[in-house]
Amino acid sequence: MASEETRRLLRHPEAPKRATLLELLLDVVYVAALALLSMRLAEAVTWTAAAEILVLLMGIWWVWSITALLTDFYNPDEPKIQIIVGWAMLGSIVLTASIPQAFSALGWLFAGMYVAIHLVRGIVLVAVLRRHQAQARAARFLCWFTLSGTFWMAGAFLPASTRLVLWGIALVIDYVGAALRYPTPWLGRVPLAQYDKASEHLGERYQQFVILALGDIILVPLLLSGRTGLNAERMGILLLAFATLLLLWQIYVYRAGALLQAAIAEGPGRATRWAPYTHLLMVAGVVSTATGFELLVSETRNAAGLDLVAVVVGGPTLFLIGRTVFEYELFGTFAWSRLGWLVVLVGTAPAFLSLVPVAVAGFTGAVLLGVAMSDAVRSSGLRRPRRRSGES
């Protein structure tokens, strides 16, 4: 039988829903991580570079996502849980510092720390949750991260192309394992009832991360402008970046963002299981958008070119796709107007290849304004989100 000390490790249903200061401090590390990812992509916008950035982003995002789930299921005010969060923070700092050389000299450091974050967390939880039913949950996570860890470490010492493949396999194991609820021999899957224990705290954590991520759109362009000097052209680009940031924020908080906590309160299982995947698309979109504005500020071009159009248009496209899927899964409604704007955005992108770069960002901003206005029109007829039928 579990002791009272062990039971205190689990979050009480009546516990405060607000994020702790330690959780907010953890998020600060990811501001730097996203900025480094966008800066690394801006160095060379190629398919290979995009694939490498996606793998690094998915790894970093999974550390944050699992940590957010940890502090929602367990009591973040307990010292043992705080130590685990502190370990995740330290590990995230190392991951962030190794981003620029993750596919060269420091692959072992990125992979080693990623694996260590998950394995140490799992080992500690299995040890402290003795004789409690939650121990099986921690053991399932530990088994799956041990499996994916073999691919992470194997890839760390191989050439970059092979490393990309093996790390991709490792991420498939991590993400698919979570989607399948971590089926484990002799332990089975994580019961659906445990996902239903998610609280509004988890919704708040995702909202906080998206808000911080959006800041990346203006952060690096501001730093570059301060270093290279501010002129009328760069000021115009900064204002356009700021407008894009605000529009993406408005699109996010409409229903799926502002009501995410309420949705988790009504149907926590579905929201908990879909949020990591759809928010990954949105965060990837933010990184791509930030890359586009970094290129606009740092380079002088007569024509936009394929690389610039790809990141400037591709970023909002990913964001809108993730945002639309999330809304459908949470509320059972599909934003057809947003799909129409996506067709306009992607369909007209080739026409901007030979135009001045700022025209691409301006047109993308106009499309985002159209999406925000369409959402506002739709909101007048939607007082409260409908829950999807079926699985909670």
C-alpha positions in Angstrom: 0.0 0.0 0.0 1.3 3.4 -1.0 2.4 5.7 1.8 0.9 9.2 2.4 4.2 10.7 1.2 3.9 8.9 -2.1 0.3 9.9 -2.6 1.2 13.5 -2.1 3.3 13.3 -5.2 0.1 13.2 -7.3 -1.7 16.4 -8.1 -4.9 16.8 -6.1 -8.1 17.6 -8.1 -8.6 20.8 -6.1 -5.0 22.0 -6.4 -4.4 25.5 -7.9 -4.6 25.5 -11.7 -2.0 28.2 -12.3 1.5 27.3 -13.4 4.2 27.5 -10.8 7.1 30.0 -11.0 9.5 27.1 -11.7 7.4 26.0 -14.7 7.5 29.6 -16.1 11.3 29.6 -15.5 11.5 26.4 -17.6 9.7 28.1 -20.5 12.4 30.9 -20.6 14.9 28.3 -21.8 12.7 27.5 -24.8 12.7 31.1 -25.9 16.4 30.8 -26.6 15.9 27.3 -28.2 13.3 28.5 -30.7 15.5 31.5 -31.5 18.5 29.3 -32.2 16.4 27.0 -34.4 15.1 29.8 -36.6 18.6 31.4 -36.8 20.1 28.0 -37.8 17.5 27.6 -40.5 18.1 31.1 -41.8 21.7 30.2 -42.5 20.7 27.9 -45.3 17.0 27.2 -46.2 17.3 23.8 -47.9 15.3 20.6 -47.6 18.1 19.0 -45.6 18.4 21.9 -43.2 14.6 22.0 -42.8 14.6 18.3 -41.9 17.4 18.7 -39.4 15.6 21.7 -37.8 12.4 19.7 -37.6 14.1 16.8 -35.9 15.7 19.1 -33.3 12.5 21.0 -32.8 10.5 17.7 -32.3 13.1 16.6 -29.7 13.0 19.8 -27.8 9.3 20.1 -28.0 8.8 16.6 -26.7 10.9 17.4 -23.6 8.7 20.4 -22.9 5.5 18.5 -23.6 6.3 15.6 -21.4 7.4 18.0 -18.6 4.1 19.9 -18.9 2.2 16.6 -18.6 4.4 15.7 -15.6 3.5 18.8 -13.7 -0.2 18.4 -14.5 -0.4 14.7 -13.3 2.0 15.2 -10.4 2.1 17.9 -7.7 4.6 20.6 -8.9 4.9 21.9 -5.3 6.5 18.7 -4.1 10.3 18.9 -3.8 10.8 15.6 -5.6 8.8 16.8 -8.6 10.6 20.1 -8.5 13.9 18.3 -8.7 12.7 16.5 -11.8 11.5 19.8 -13.4 14.9 21.4 -12.5 16.7 18.5 -14.1 14.5 19.0 -17.3 15.5 22.7 -17.2 19.2 21.9 -16.9 18.9 19.4 -19.7 17.0 21.8 -21.9 19.8 24.4 -21.5 22.3 21.8 -22.7 20.1 20.8 -25.6 19.7 24.4 -26.6 23.4 25.1 -26.4 24.2 22.2 -28.6 21.6 23.1 -31.3 24.1 24.8 -33.7 26.4 21.7 -33.8 23.8 18.9 -33.2 24.4 17.5 -36.7 28.2 17.9 -36.5 30.5 17.7 -33.5 28.0 17.8 -30.7 25.5 15.2 -31.8 26.5 13.0 -28.8 25.7 15.9 -26.4 22.2 16.6 -27.9 21.2 12.9 -28.0 22.8 12.0 -24.7 21.1 14.8 -22.9 17.7 14.2 -24.5 17.9 10.5 -23.5 19.2 11.4 -20.0 16.3 13.8 -19.3 13.7 11.1 -20.0 15.5 8.2 -18.4 16.4 10.0 -15.2 12.8 11.3 -14.9 11.5 7.8 -15.4 13.9 6.1 -13.0 13.2 8.7 -10.2 9.4 8.4 -10.6 9.5 4.6 -10.6 11.6 4.7 -7.4 9.5 7.3 -5.5 6.1 5.9 -6.6 6.7 2.5 -5.0 3.5 0.5 -4.3 1.4 3.2 -6.0 -0.7 2.5 -9.1 0.9 5.5 -10.8 4.2 3.6 -10.8 3.0 1.6 -13.7 2.5 4.8 -15.7 6.0 5.9 -15.1 7.3 2.5 -15.9 5.6 2.6 -19.3 7.1 5.9 -20.2 10.5 4.7 -19.1 10.3 1.5 -21.3 9.4 3.5 -24.4 12.1 6.2 -23.9 14.7 3.4 -23.3 13.7 2.0 -26.7 13.9 5.3 -28.5 17.1 6.1 -26.7 19.0 3.4 -28.4 18.3 5.0 -31.8 19.2 8.5 -30.4 22.5 7.3 -29.1 23.3 5.1 -32.2 22.7 8.1 -34.5 24.8 10.4 -32.4 28.1 8.8 -33.5 27.3 8.4 -37.2 27.5 10.8 -40.2 24.9 13.5 -40.4 22.7 11.8 -43.1 22.5 8.6 -41.1 22.0 10.5 -37.9 19.0 12.2 -39.4 17.4 8.9 -40.3 18.1 7.3 -36.9 16.9 10.3 -34.9 13.8 10.4 -37.1 13.1 6.8 -36.2 13.6 7.6 -32.5 11.1 10.4 -32.7 8.6 8.2 -34.5 8.9 5.8 -31.5 8.4 8.7 -29.0 5.5 10.2 -30.8 3.7 7.0 -31.9 4.2 5.5 -28.5 2.4 8.4 -26.8 -0.4 8.3 -29.4 -0.9 4.5 -28.6 -0.8 5.3 -24.9 2.6 3.5 -24.3 1.6 -0.1 -24.7 4.1 -2.1 -22.6 4.4 -5.9 -22.0 2.8 -7.0 -18.7 1.7 -3.4 -18.0 -0.7 -2.7 -20.9 -1.5 0.8 -22.0 -1.9 4.0 -20.0 -5.7 3.9 -19.0 -7.8 6.5 -20.7 -9.1 7.4 -17.2 -5.6 8.8 -16.4 -5.8 11.2 -19.3 -9.2 12.4 -18.0 -7.4 13.6 -14.9 -5.8 16.4 -16.9 -6.7 19.9 -15.5 -7.1 23.4 -16.8 -3.4 23.8 -15.7 -2.3 21.9 -18.8 -4.3 24.2 -21.1 -2.7 27.2 -19.5 0.8 25.7 -20.0 0.2 25.2 -23.8 -1.2 28.8 -24.1 1.9 30.1 -22.3 4.3 28.3 -24.5 2.6 29.5 -27.7 2.7 33.1 -26.5 6.4 32.8 -25.7 7.0 31.1 -29.1 5.3 33.9 -31.0 7.8 36.3 -29.4 10.5 34.7 -31.6 8.9 36.3 -34.7 10.0 39.7 -33.4 12.9 38.8 -31.1 15.7 38.0 -33.5 14.8 40.6 -36.2 15.0 43.2 -33.4 18.4 42.0 -32.3 19.6 42.0 -35.9 18.3 45.5 -36.5 20.0 46.7 -33.3 23.3 45.2 -34.5 23.3 46.2 -38.1 21.5 49.6 -37.7 17.9 50.7 -38.1 16.7 52.3 -41.3 13.3 52.9 -42.9 13.2 49.5 -44.6 14.1 47.6 -41.5 11.6 49.6 -39.5 8.9 48.6 -41.9 9.8 45.0 -41.7 9.8 45.1 -37.9 6.3 46.6 -38.0 5.2 43.9 -40.4 6.7 41.2 -38.1 4.8 42.7 -35.2 1.5 42.7 -37.1 2.1 39.1 -38.1 2.8 38.2 -34.5 -0.5 39.9 -33.3 -2.5 38.2 -36.1 -1.2 34.7 -35.3 -1.9 35.4 -31.6 -5.5 36.4 -32.4 -6.0 33.4 -34.6 -4.7 31.1 -31.8 -6.7 32.5 -29.0 -10.0 32.4 -31.0 -11.8 29.4 -29.5 -9.0 26.8 -29.5 -6.7 29.1 -27.5 -8.9 31.1 -25.2 -11.2 28.2 -24.4 -8.6 25.5 -24.3 -8.8 25.3 -20.5 -12.6 25.0 -20.6 -12.3 22.3 -23.2 -9.9 20.3 -21.0 -12.3 20.7 -18.1 -15.1 19.2 -20.3 -13.2 16.6 -22.2 -9.7 16.3 -20.9 -8.8 13.0 -22.5 -9.1 14.2 -26.1 -7.5 17.6 -25.5 -4.5 16.1 -23.6 -3.8 13.5 -26.4 -4.1 15.9 -29.3 -2.5 19.0 -27.9 1.2 17.9 -28.3 0.8 17.1 -32.0 -1.3 20.1 -33.2 0.7 22.5 -31.1 4.0 21.1 -32.6 2.7 22.2 -36.1 1.9 25.6 -34.7 5.3 26.0 -33.1 7.0 24.8 -36.3 5.0 27.4 -38.1 6.3 30.1 -35.8 9.9 29.0 -36.2 9.5 29.2 -40.0 7.8 32.6 -39.9 10.6 33.9 -37.6 13.2 32.6 -40.1 11.5 34.5 -42.9 11.6 37.8 -41.0 15.3 37.2 -40.0 16.1 36.8 -43.8 14.1 40.0 -44.6 16.1 42.0 -42.0 19.5 40.6 -42.7 19.5 40.3 -46.5 19.0 42.6 -49.5 17.4 40.9 -52.4 15.9 42.1 -55.7 13.6 39.1 -55.8 12.2 36.9 -53.0 13.3 33.5 -54.3 12.1 30.1 -53.4 13.8 29.8 -50.0 12.3 33.1 -48.7 8.8 32.3 -50.1 8.9 28.8 -48.6 9.5 30.0 -45.0 7.4 33.2 -45.1 4.4 31.3 -46.6 5.1 27.9 -45.1 5.2 29.2 -41.5 1.7 30.6 -41.4 0.5 27.6 -43.4 1.7 25.2 -40.8 0.3 27.3 -38.0 -3.1 27.4 -39.6 -3.2 23.7 -40.3 -2.3 22.9 -36.7 -4.8 25.4 -35.4 -7.6 24.1 -37.6 -7.0 20.4 -36.8 -6.9 21.3 -33.1 -10.2 23.2 -33.2 -11.8 20.3 -35.0 -10.6 17.7 -32.5 -11.6 19.8 -29.5 -14.9 21.3 -30.7 -16.0 19.1 -33.6 -16.2 22.2 -36.0 -14.3 22.6 -39.2 -13.3 26.2 -40.2 -14.1 26.1 -44.0 -13.3 29.8 -44.3 -9.8 29.1 -42.9 -9.3 26.4 -45.5 -10.3 28.8 -48.2 -7.7 31.3 -47.0 -5.1 28.5 -46.9 -5.8 27.7 -50.6 -5.3 31.4 -51.4 -2.1 31.6 -49.5 -0.4 28.5 -50.9 -2.0 28.9 -54.4 -0.7 32.4 -55.0 2.8 31.8 -53.4 4.5 31.0 -56.8 3.6 34.4 -58.1 5.8 36.1 -55.5 9.0 34.4 -56.4 10.2 37.2 -58.6 8.7 40.1 -56.6 10.4 42.1 -53.9 10.7 40.1 -50.6 8.6 42.4 -48.5 5.7 41.9 -50.8 5.6 38.2 -49.8 5.4 39.1 -46.1 2.8 41.8 -46.8 0.6 39.5 -48.7 0.9 36.8 -46.0 0.0 39.3 -43.4 -3.1 40.3 -45.5 -4.2 36.6 -45.6 -3.8 36.3 -41.9 -5.9 39.4 -41.4 -8.5 37.8 -43.6 -8.4 34.7 -41.4 -8.8 36.7 -38.2 -11.7 38.6 -39.6 -13.4 35.4 -40.8 -13.0 33.9 -37.4 -14.6 37.0 -35.9 -17.6 36.7 -38.2 -17.9 33.0 -37.3 -17.7 33.7 -33.6 -20.9 35.8 -33.8 -22.8 32.6 -34.5 -20.9 30.4 -32.1 -21.6 31.1 -28.4 -20.0 28.0 -27.0 -17.9 25.2 -28.4 -19.6 21.8 -29.1 -17.9 18.8 -27.8 -17.0 16.0 -30.1 -19.0 12.8 -29.7 -17.1 9.5 -28.9 -13.9 9.2 -27.0 -13.2 11.7 -24.3 
